[in-house]
XYZ file of C-alpha atoms in Angstrom:
648
model
C -32.635 -126.122 14.897
C -33.282 -122.338 14.534
C -36.192 -121.142 12.299
C -36.482 -117.552 13.534
C -33.635 -115.070 13.934
C -32.863 -111.749 15.573
C -33.623 -112.693 19.181
C -32.117 -110.266 21.712
C -32.709 -112.205 24.943
C -31.898 -115.685 26.141
C -34.214 -118.399 24.897
C -34.416 -122.146 24.487
C -35.867 -124.246 21.647
C -37.835 -127.389 22.299
C -39.084 -129.656 19.481
C -42.480 -130.932 20.519
C -44.527 -133.780 19.160
C -47.377 -132.306 17.128
C -45.975 -128.767 16.794
C -44.382 -126.772 13.989
C -41.847 -125.288 16.402
C -41.830 -125.159 20.160
C -39.853 -122.717 22.314
C -40.106 -120.380 25.272
C -39.322 -116.684 25.099
C -38.849 -113.904 27.553
C -39.775 -110.302 26.798
C -38.348 -109.229 23.407
C -37.237 -105.669 22.670
C -35.859 -103.327 20.042
C -35.730 -105.567 16.953
C -38.608 -107.345 15.219
C -38.518 -111.054 16.080
C -40.119 -112.237 12.817
C -40.309 -115.788 11.551
C -37.384 -116.757 9.307
C -39.008 -120.040 8.322
C -42.048 -120.658 6.150
C -45.287 -118.822 6.868
C -48.883 -119.947 6.529
C -51.862 -118.074 5.150
C -52.896 -115.218 7.463
C -55.423 -116.192 10.106
C -55.766 -112.496 10.837
C -55.115 -109.893 8.152
C -56.243 -106.404 9.094
C -55.666 -103.715 6.440
C -58.508 -101.405 7.592
C -60.180 -101.472 4.153
C -60.210 -98.696 1.584
C -62.280 -95.746 0.446
C -62.315 -91.973 0.306
C -62.476 -89.582 3.224
C -62.324 -91.410 6.543
C -63.273 -94.972 7.391
C -65.669 -96.217 10.059
C -64.846 -96.419 13.750
C -63.435 -99.699 15.102
C -65.521 -99.881 18.264
C -64.649 -100.028 21.946
C -64.155 -103.817 21.893
C -61.216 -103.369 19.506
C -59.533 -100.149 20.702
C -59.397 -98.133 23.908
C -58.878 -94.914 21.952
C -61.542 -92.386 20.925
C -62.536 -92.227 17.250
C -62.354 -88.886 15.393
C -64.505 -88.808 12.224
C -63.197 -85.417 11.027
C -60.760 -82.689 11.923
C -57.473 -83.004 13.777
C -56.701 -85.659 16.377
C -56.453 -84.892 20.063
C -54.465 -86.857 22.616
C -55.790 -90.414 22.930
C -57.722 -90.192 19.657
C -57.475 -92.104 16.383
C -58.994 -92.095 12.927
C -59.152 -94.421 9.917
C -57.749 -92.536 6.911
C -55.786 -92.973 3.704
C -53.343 -90.109 4.409
C -51.942 -88.121 7.312
C -51.842 -84.964 5.198
C -53.393 -82.010 7.017
C -53.070 -83.573 10.467
C -50.959 -81.810 13.088
C -49.486 -79.345 10.610
C -45.695 -79.597 10.384
C -45.456 -81.666 13.571
C -46.346 -84.843 11.617
C -44.933 -86.396 8.497
C -47.233 -87.159 5.593
C -47.763 -90.781 4.552
C -50.310 -92.976 2.828
C -51.188 -96.541 3.799
C -48.490 -99.240 3.831
C -49.557 -100.906 0.561
C -49.316 -97.668 -1.428
C -52.982 -97.884 -2.454
C -54.142 -94.282 -2.829
C -57.534 -95.233 -1.340
C -56.204 -97.734 1.221
C -57.004 -97.008 4.867
C -54.663 -97.163 7.879
C -55.169 -96.486 11.572
C -53.674 -93.099 12.563
C -53.065 -92.726 16.319
C -52.341 -89.705 18.513
C -50.994 -91.579 21.543
C -52.206 -90.550 24.970
C -49.927 -88.408 27.126
C -51.093 -90.191 30.259
C -48.594 -92.470 31.924
C -50.954 -95.397 31.421
C -51.110 -98.003 28.706
C -53.701 -97.552 25.976
C -54.606 -100.433 23.646
C -54.531 -99.411 19.982
C -55.871 -102.665 18.668
C -57.198 -105.893 20.186
C -58.636 -109.023 18.582
C -59.509 -112.571 19.609
C -58.024 -115.231 17.320
C -59.805 -118.608 17.254
C -59.103 -121.956 15.625
C -55.453 -122.259 16.681
C -53.661 -125.573 16.875
C -51.950 -126.672 20.108
C -48.175 -126.614 20.375
C -47.862 -124.605 17.158
C -45.723 -121.555 16.444
C -47.378 -118.383 15.094
C -46.083 -114.980 13.983
C -47.861 -111.815 15.136
C -46.748 -108.658 13.271
C -47.833 -105.232 12.062
C -46.474 -102.390 9.958
C -45.757 -99.172 11.842
C -44.945 -95.623 10.763
C -43.447 -92.938 13.021
C -45.392 -89.805 12.047
C -43.337 -87.513 14.284
C -41.376 -84.905 12.332
C -38.990 -84.500 15.292
C -38.112 -86.687 18.298
C -40.751 -85.711 20.835
C -40.650 -88.626 21.947
C -40.680 -91.388 19.317
C -43.487 -93.953 19.467
C -42.849 -97.367 21.020
C -45.459 -100.148 21.007
C -46.004 -103.439 22.821
C -47.344 -106.611 21.186
C -49.081 -108.965 23.625
C -50.512 -112.467 23.404
C -52.967 -113.422 26.161
C -55.190 -116.336 26.881
C -58.902 -115.606 26.747
C -58.933 -115.495 30.570
C -56.447 -112.591 30.437
C -53.348 -114.579 31.383
C -50.291 -113.196 29.580
C -48.574 -115.681 27.272
C -45.931 -113.560 25.544
C -45.069 -109.906 25.065
C -42.776 -107.974 22.741
C -41.686 -104.315 22.717
C -40.888 -102.665 19.402
C -38.463 -100.153 20.859
C -38.455 -96.584 19.530
C -39.657 -96.459 15.935
C -37.104 -94.794 13.618
C -37.785 -91.281 12.382
C -36.924 -92.252 8.793
C -40.261 -91.563 7.154
C -40.596 -95.237 6.191
C -42.924 -98.044 7.197
C -41.275 -100.759 9.324
C -42.579 -104.218 10.155
C -42.534 -105.150 13.818
C -43.683 -108.229 15.687
C -42.651 -111.600 17.076
C -43.506 -115.281 17.118
C -44.736 -117.506 19.934
C -45.846 -121.084 20.532
C -49.259 -122.129 21.757
C -49.778 -124.634 24.500
C -53.126 -126.325 24.742
C -55.142 -123.192 24.003
C -57.035 -122.870 20.690
C -57.900 -119.172 21.102
C -55.796 -116.192 22.121
C -56.242 -112.438 22.400
C -53.719 -110.332 20.485
C -53.184 -106.642 21.218
C -50.967 -103.697 20.264
C -50.616 -100.882 22.769
C -48.702 -97.697 23.542
C -45.415 -98.389 25.296
C -44.258 -94.785 25.484
C -46.848 -92.861 27.489
C -45.655 -89.364 28.209
C -46.797 -86.223 29.875
C -45.828 -84.279 26.775
C -47.147 -84.624 23.207
C -45.427 -87.177 20.979
C -45.199 -90.955 20.435
C -47.720 -90.747 17.555
C -47.869 -93.343 14.770
C -49.767 -95.023 11.942
C -50.684 -98.718 12.060
C -51.476 -101.003 9.084
C -51.529 -104.603 7.833
C -51.758 -106.525 11.111
C -51.164 -110.241 10.444
C -51.257 -113.433 12.498
C -50.146 -116.659 10.841
C -48.415 -119.982 11.403
C -44.593 -120.132 11.408
C -42.709 -123.306 10.546
C -39.476 -124.772 9.245
C -37.657 -123.332 6.262
C -39.196 -124.575 3.004
C -37.478 -124.018 -0.322
C -38.981 -124.850 -3.712
C -38.002 -124.998 -7.363
C -39.026 -126.213 -10.801
C -37.544 -129.183 -12.671
C -34.987 -130.052 -9.962
C -33.416 -126.614 -10.155
C -33.414 -123.259 -8.439
C -35.723 -121.626 -10.945
C -39.072 -120.507 -9.574
C -40.751 -119.744 -12.904
C -41.352 -121.664 -16.110
C -43.058 -120.795 -19.379
C -44.806 -123.157 -21.775
C -46.868 -122.471 -24.869
C -50.636 -122.722 -25.074
C -51.904 -125.762 -26.927
C -48.763 -127.812 -26.259
C -48.044 -130.756 -23.965
C -45.553 -130.349 -21.123
C -44.455 -131.994 -17.889
C -43.428 -129.719 -15.022
C -41.642 -131.136 -11.963
C -42.273 -129.314 -8.694
C -39.666 -129.845 -5.962
C -39.477 -128.682 -2.349
C -37.108 -129.162 0.566
C -38.216 -128.912 4.196
C -35.730 -128.537 7.063
C -36.203 -130.675 10.156
C -38.363 -129.632 13.060
C -41.606 -131.533 12.470
C -42.093 -134.837 14.265
C -44.619 -136.234 11.751
C -44.663 -133.957 8.719
C -47.474 -134.010 6.176
C -47.402 -132.363 2.743
C -49.905 -131.137 0.178
C -49.215 -129.381 -3.145
C -51.745 -126.737 -4.160
C -52.494 -124.793 -7.350
C -53.995 -121.352 -7.902
C -55.118 -121.145 -11.541
C -55.587 -117.605 -12.842
C -56.369 -116.172 -9.417
C -59.242 -118.589 -8.712
C -57.854 -119.456 -5.259
C -55.744 -122.250 -3.820
C -56.960 -125.831 -4.300
C -55.326 -129.157 -3.437
C -53.735 -131.220 -6.227
C -55.076 -134.740 -5.859
C -52.390 -137.252 -4.880
C -49.614 -134.617 -4.636
C -48.644 -135.331 -1.016
C -44.856 -135.647 -1.269
C -42.165 -132.978 -1.385
C -41.905 -133.512 -5.150
C -44.647 -133.950 -7.734
C -45.191 -133.568 -11.462
C -47.841 -131.551 -13.264
C -48.975 -132.661 -16.712
C -50.202 -130.161 -19.310
C -51.860 -132.168 -22.124
C -53.212 -129.187 -24.066
C -52.067 -126.162 -22.114
C -54.571 -123.347 -21.696
C -53.160 -119.812 -21.585
C -52.948 -118.364 -18.098
C -50.906 -118.081 -14.907
C -50.639 -121.130 -12.639
C -49.198 -120.744 -9.125
C -48.005 -123.742 -7.098
C -46.967 -124.151 -3.469
C -46.317 -126.940 -0.980
C -48.224 -126.753 2.304
C -46.417 -128.295 5.275
C -47.677 -129.188 8.739
C -47.812 -131.730 11.511
C -49.977 -134.693 10.559
C -51.998 -134.346 13.758
C -52.961 -130.758 12.919
C -52.934 -130.892 9.123
C -56.707 -130.858 8.840
C -56.700 -127.223 9.968
C -55.371 -124.739 7.400
C -54.418 -122.365 10.229
C -51.780 -124.901 11.320
C -49.958 -125.139 7.991
C -47.131 -123.178 6.417
C -46.402 -122.868 2.708
C -43.380 -122.885 0.445
C -42.454 -119.907 -1.738
C -44.765 -119.729 -4.743
C -43.712 -121.313 -8.050
C -45.156 -119.810 -11.225
C -45.889 -121.608 -14.482
C -46.980 -119.222 -17.226
C -48.809 -120.669 -20.207
C -48.142 -118.128 -22.924
C -50.846 -117.300 -25.448
C -50.473 -119.333 -28.610
C -48.837 -117.530 -31.506
C -51.240 -116.719 -34.334
C -48.928 -116.579 -37.326
C -50.045 -115.187 -40.685
C -48.347 -115.116 -44.071
C -49.463 -113.282 -47.199
C -48.093 -111.833 -50.420
C -49.052 -109.526 -53.260
C -49.014 -112.435 -55.743
C -49.754 -113.659 -58.310
C -47.054 -111.744 -60.154
C -45.605 -111.258 -63.587
C -41.945 -111.935 -64.273
C -39.946 -108.792 -63.442
C -42.351 -107.476 -60.786
C -41.622 -107.118 -57.035
C -42.756 -109.695 -54.473
C -43.880 -108.321 -51.091
C -44.195 -110.881 -48.294
C -46.019 -109.939 -45.077
C -46.466 -111.659 -41.713
C -47.770 -110.981 -38.214
C -48.185 -112.631 -34.844
C -44.893 -112.658 -32.951
C -41.656 -111.134 -31.809
C -39.221 -112.580 -34.367
C -39.652 -113.953 -37.883
C -37.769 -116.435 -40.046
C -38.702 -116.894 -43.731
C -37.629 -119.627 -46.159
C -38.758 -120.141 -49.735
C -37.914 -121.115 -53.332
C -34.574 -120.330 -54.976
C -32.777 -120.585 -51.565
C -34.711 -117.623 -50.191
C -34.367 -116.807 -46.472
C -34.987 -113.691 -44.386
C -35.256 -112.598 -40.750
C -37.421 -109.604 -41.632
C -41.100 -109.504 -40.788
C -42.044 -108.249 -44.259
C -39.250 -109.099 -46.735
C -39.169 -107.961 -50.376
C -37.922 -109.819 -53.478
C -37.292 -107.521 -56.444
C -37.425 -108.425 -60.168
C -38.838 -111.912 -59.706
C -38.427 -114.763 -62.187
C -40.192 -118.097 -62.516
C -37.597 -119.509 -60.069
C -39.162 -117.424 -57.311
C -42.550 -119.116 -57.713
C -43.653 -121.547 -55.000
C -44.461 -121.757 -51.285
C -42.934 -119.387 -48.729
C -42.937 -120.435 -45.046
C -42.526 -118.111 -42.068
C -41.795 -119.251 -38.508
C -43.008 -116.738 -35.934
C -41.532 -116.808 -32.420
C -43.130 -114.910 -29.535
C -41.180 -113.232 -26.737
C -42.086 -116.241 -24.576
C -40.426 -118.599 -27.067
C -43.643 -120.001 -28.527
C -43.590 -120.648 -32.271
C -46.052 -121.060 -35.113
C -45.693 -121.326 -38.877
C -47.715 -120.006 -41.782
C -47.376 -120.323 -45.541
C -48.265 -118.414 -48.667
C -47.957 -119.683 -52.224
C -46.821 -117.286 -54.941
C -47.509 -117.909 -58.638
C -45.293 -116.142 -61.200
C -45.839 -116.199 -64.954
C -45.502 -114.382 -68.289
C -48.193 -112.036 -69.567
C -49.976 -113.533 -72.623
C -50.444 -111.592 -75.884
C -54.188 -111.135 -76.278
C -56.259 -110.609 -79.434
C -59.982 -109.753 -79.318
C -62.659 -109.222 -81.973
C -63.535 -105.624 -82.926
C -66.356 -103.567 -81.467
C -69.790 -104.347 -82.850
C -73.134 -102.572 -83.211
C -76.416 -104.491 -83.163
C -80.119 -103.932 -82.710
C -81.863 -104.607 -79.432
C -82.782 -108.284 -79.127
C -79.988 -109.433 -81.421
C -76.830 -111.396 -80.454
C -73.173 -111.412 -81.436
C -70.176 -113.651 -80.717
C -67.251 -112.170 -78.797
C -63.835 -113.642 -79.534
C -60.541 -113.611 -77.583
C -57.338 -115.598 -78.085
C -53.771 -115.890 -76.796
C -54.243 -117.695 -73.484
C -55.326 -120.871 -71.759
C -58.162 -119.544 -69.606
C -60.621 -116.710 -70.142
C -62.944 -114.768 -67.866
C -65.400 -112.164 -69.222
C -67.010 -109.443 -67.106
C -69.739 -108.514 -66.666
C -71.268 -111.949 -67.132
C -74.726 -110.446 -67.755
C -75.971 -111.240 -71.243
C -73.226 -113.819 -71.975
C -73.836 -117.474 -72.791
C -70.700 -118.484 -70.834
C -68.332 -116.023 -69.154
C -65.458 -118.534 -68.928
C -64.831 -119.469 -72.571
C -62.885 -117.765 -75.339
C -65.904 -117.028 -77.588
C -69.177 -116.498 -75.709
C -72.417 -115.318 -77.335
C -73.401 -111.842 -76.124
C -77.037 -110.697 -76.010
C -76.900 -107.410 -74.092
C -79.999 -105.292 -73.586
C -77.963 -102.086 -73.563
C -74.582 -100.893 -74.733
C -71.960 -102.840 -72.733
C -68.174 -102.975 -72.611
C -67.028 -106.537 -71.898
C -63.606 -107.045 -70.269
C -61.800 -110.315 -70.826
C -59.022 -111.541 -68.508
C -56.724 -113.930 -70.335
C -54.275 -116.147 -68.413
C -51.607 -118.665 -69.302
C -51.215 -122.047 -67.594
C -49.888 -120.453 -64.367
C -52.756 -117.931 -64.098
C -50.152 -115.707 -62.441
C -49.850 -112.866 -64.936
C -53.158 -112.240 -66.724
C -53.707 -109.815 -69.595
C -56.878 -107.744 -69.950
C -58.619 -106.432 -73.066
C -62.156 -105.309 -73.867
C -64.868 -105.223 -76.557
C -67.742 -102.724 -76.669
C -71.101 -103.943 -77.961
C -73.298 -100.990 -78.901
C -77.018 -101.795 -78.713
C -79.220 -99.756 -81.075
C -82.764 -99.562 -79.754
C -85.972 -98.841 -81.699
C -86.327 -95.062 -81.333
C -88.769 -94.071 -78.586
C -90.748 -91.072 -79.797
C -92.780 -88.471 -77.903
C -94.679 -85.805 -79.872
C -95.531 -83.950 -76.657
C -98.854 -82.947 -75.125
C -101.845 -81.915 -77.247
C -102.040 -78.175 -77.886
C -104.747 -75.557 -78.351
C -104.383 -72.375 -80.400
C -106.647 -69.485 -81.343
C -107.136 -69.292 -85.068
C -104.494 -67.037 -86.547
C -102.043 -67.660 -83.684
C -99.172 -70.182 -83.484
C -97.890 -72.724 -80.962
C -94.589 -74.607 -80.609
C -94.592 -78.405 -80.633
C -92.302 -80.255 -78.131
C -91.045 -83.467 -79.718
C -88.390 -85.756 -78.205
C -86.685 -89.011 -79.237
C -84.760 -91.513 -77.097
C -82.262 -93.743 -78.830
C -79.233 -93.479 -81.085
C -78.735 -93.481 -84.811
C -82.050 -92.278 -86.265
C -83.717 -89.753 -88.623
C -87.085 -88.081 -88.002
C -89.804 -85.953 -89.655
C -93.203 -84.389 -88.831
C -96.241 -85.137 -91.019
C -98.213 -83.448 -92.374
C -95.963 -80.482 -92.820
C -98.977 -78.181 -93.367
C -98.900 -75.302 -90.896
C -95.358 -76.134 -89.662
C -92.454 -73.767 -90.101
C -89.983 -76.718 -90.427
C -91.077 -80.363 -90.422
C -87.475 -81.550 -89.844
C -87.090 -79.870 -86.454
C -87.953 -81.654 -83.206
C -89.802 -78.546 -81.937
C -91.335 -76.754 -84.943
C -93.805 -73.847 -84.728
C -97.340 -74.848 -85.779
C -99.948 -72.401 -87.197
C -102.726 -74.564 -88.594
C -105.951 -73.039 -89.891
C -107.960 -75.932 -88.570
C -107.592 -78.628 -85.956
C -104.738 -80.895 -87.110
C -103.065 -84.099 -85.812
C -99.300 -84.162 -86.428
C -97.194 -87.370 -86.376
C -93.497 -87.463 -85.396
C -91.738 -90.416 -87.047
C -88.187 -91.575 -86.111
C -86.412 -94.207 -88.226
C -83.318 -96.154 -87.006
C -80.349 -95.605 -89.296
C -79.175 -99.119 -88.356
C -82.420 -100.667 -89.564
C -83.594 -101.370 -86.000
C -87.164 -100.107 -86.570
C -89.428 -97.061 -86.605
C -91.014 -95.175 -83.708
C -93.993 -92.779 -83.950
C -96.159 -90.546 -81.786
C -98.880 -87.953 -82.532
C -100.001 -84.627 -81.130
C -103.263 -82.816 -81.901
C -103.347 -79.044 -82.286
C -106.947 -77.851 -81.782
C -107.819 -74.552 -83.503
C -110.296 -72.389 -81.588
C -112.327 -69.448 -82.898
C -111.294 -66.028 -81.730
C -113.754 -64.724 -79.143
C -115.716 -61.524 -79.846
C -117.009 -60.078 -76.575
C -119.292 -56.978 -76.910
C -119.364 -54.571 -73.977
C -122.971 -53.373 -74.426
C -126.395 -54.827 -75.233
C -129.990 -53.501 -74.854
C -132.506 -56.104 -73.693
C -135.581 -53.889 -74.421
C -137.555 -56.310 -76.575
C -137.140 -54.433 -79.833
C -135.563 -57.474 -81.448
C -132.229 -55.739 -81.872
C -129.280 -56.561 -79.629
C -131.617 -57.983 -76.983
C -129.084 -60.635 -75.803
C -125.370 -60.677 -75.079
C -123.890 -62.668 -77.971
C -120.245 -63.856 -77.491
C -119.084 -65.048 -80.872
C -116.889 -68.213 -80.862
C -117.410 -69.230 -77.205
C -119.316 -72.327 -78.265
C -116.111 -73.679 -79.912
C -114.418 -74.025 -76.508
C -115.612 -77.306 -74.964
C -116.412 -76.970 -71.282
C -115.973 -73.190 -71.192
C -117.783 -71.423 -68.316
C -119.246 -67.915 -68.019
C -120.067 -66.084 -64.760
C -121.650 -62.583 -64.444
C -121.533 -60.514 -61.221
C -122.942 -57.207 -60.025
C -120.750 -54.560 -58.478
C -121.228 -56.171 -55.043
C -119.751 -59.485 -56.210
C -123.048 -61.395 -56.284
C -123.190 -63.889 -59.116
C -126.219 -63.246 -61.317
C -125.577 -65.717 -64.128
C -123.593 -68.934 -64.742
C -123.424 -71.300 -67.706
C -121.253 -74.075 -69.120
C -120.669 -73.910 -72.875
C -122.972 -70.853 -73.263
C -125.757 -72.743 -75.079
C -128.106 -69.764 -74.851
C -127.061 -66.097 -74.794
C -127.768 -64.098 -71.613
C -130.791 -61.767 -71.868
C -129.935 -59.467 -68.925
C -132.265 -61.068 -66.357
C -131.775 -62.575 -62.920
C -134.224 -65.154 -61.629
C -136.542 -64.204 -64.515
C -136.593 -60.485 -63.733
C -134.899 -57.809 -65.869
C -131.848 -56.275 -64.289
C -131.575 -52.511 -64.082
C -129.448 -50.493 -66.449
C -125.858 -50.509 -65.320
C -122.424 -52.064 -65.525
C -121.885 -55.776 -64.790
C -118.746 -57.867 -64.665
C -117.938 -61.164 -66.364
C -115.408 -63.997 -65.886
C -114.850 -66.438 -68.756
C -112.836 -69.673 -68.304
C -112.170 -70.986 -71.838
C -110.552 -74.158 -70.429
C -108.503 -76.095 -73.006
C -105.244 -74.628 -71.611
C -106.351 -71.005 -72.159
C -106.143 -68.258 -69.559
C -109.140 -66.707 -67.763
C -110.793 -63.697 -69.384
C -112.497 -60.925 -67.395
C -114.129 -57.579 -68.163
C -117.367 -55.595 -67.995
C -120.589 -55.266 -69.967
C -123.240 -52.524 -69.844
C -127.002 -53.010 -69.997
C -128.749 -50.093 -71.672
C -132.444 -49.701 -72.551
């Protein structure tokens, strides 16, 4: 039985008890001798990491070459980089790492010109199973822009004591500017550890044989394993979230194992591979009781029973994928309720395709269908079935009411006084709804009692038995308040002068008048001019024209004497003009008087001027001269200032 193809030398195959595949090989050349059977998970998987700039050195235990952290590479040097751009000018091709990751690292090697072998990469692999076949491979890139010469590498497997087990030569790497996979497979004996290495097989005295190395792998190789879903060739299946489903997983394993053992595994949403309990045959079933959205990968692991406890001795079938598609969230809505003759707009969301059915033999494949000029036959429940691209379905419904608009009659507008009530009346329908509900005894009857505190327009929505096509009307209730009157602030006026009153009234529907009218230019104006001869209190009276009451307020106009301020007096004791008499100042409550000399020093101060100033300061007569006064009459009058002379 042949599991691996492409051999270029004579070989023999021996099926051994306890091994995946046993054979003996000579030295292999030119073509990659890769496993054509099933492969296991990598025991070794070297991708050199990722990052920006250059990666860290590998160390002398791994490579015999010299690390270059920056700049160009000399003969026998290497670096860890994510591109060859800028190295060796036009002599090298430009490439990135094998995986295409812009930040992925690879090992870039300027092979030595010496005619001696140099090891690019070396690693000890532990935990191997005896008499088991493994594949050792790597991806290589010929960076040479011209043949000078082309690189050629040797893969070697040695025991830990240095004894050579197997070797393989890649032959000259093609100058195609593409990554190529190279490697071979071999079978262990009793050893559980080996040393793998990749080295230069084209040493030369001239520059050349340079390459890039990436994705070194070492993994078990076994018989051909095929797999499918539900007894077929399909490798994928889709079910819908929230549903129940049974998935049959099937695999076929070619001969070559003396005592095969099997184990199905699952990887749910990238969480890693785990064994499925009891699934130890080539076929098994998976039950989804209430499927959760996600991606579920399945594989069958195959190995010899004697070695099955070690994962490094198993191979795996091709991966089967079960996708649980997200559940469809269907919605259905309309612009109903509607009146007969209007247009019905149906809307839906949630999927890839839509299928509507409804009353009057309605059907549509549109997402948002329209029904024009509806009648009562179009009333009822509309159902939409939404189907996702994955084939999952969901339904949603919307109910549409269609009716005739009632003819509404309402009571006329009404005016009432604040605190009073009135009954609103509507007719023509089966149900009634008044808005706003504030001030109503019941907003859902035909004739509620309204007691608004301010003028309010009440809307009434009247519906027939279907409630589908309501009619709306309104009634305005005007509330007449007791007039709120303000006669304004109290005023002061010098006798013989006039002042304007500032009356105001809040409310509607009223008449007003000032009393008494004495001293007013017009008692029927809100802001008359007052010129009383004596202090007078005026009342502003406003009377509601709707009989809702009377409002009043008063304002007092205080009449003050006109001040007579002499500018000279002679305090010489002759009994004539010995004091400074200011006529009328005593009629200004709280008035103040201050007298200053020319230097600003205050010589006299009084409140109300109860006693006339006699021209002294601290009991001593002041000298003849000019002095300055400041009078504050208060009572909303302006300051008065001037001068007075003392003569003797």
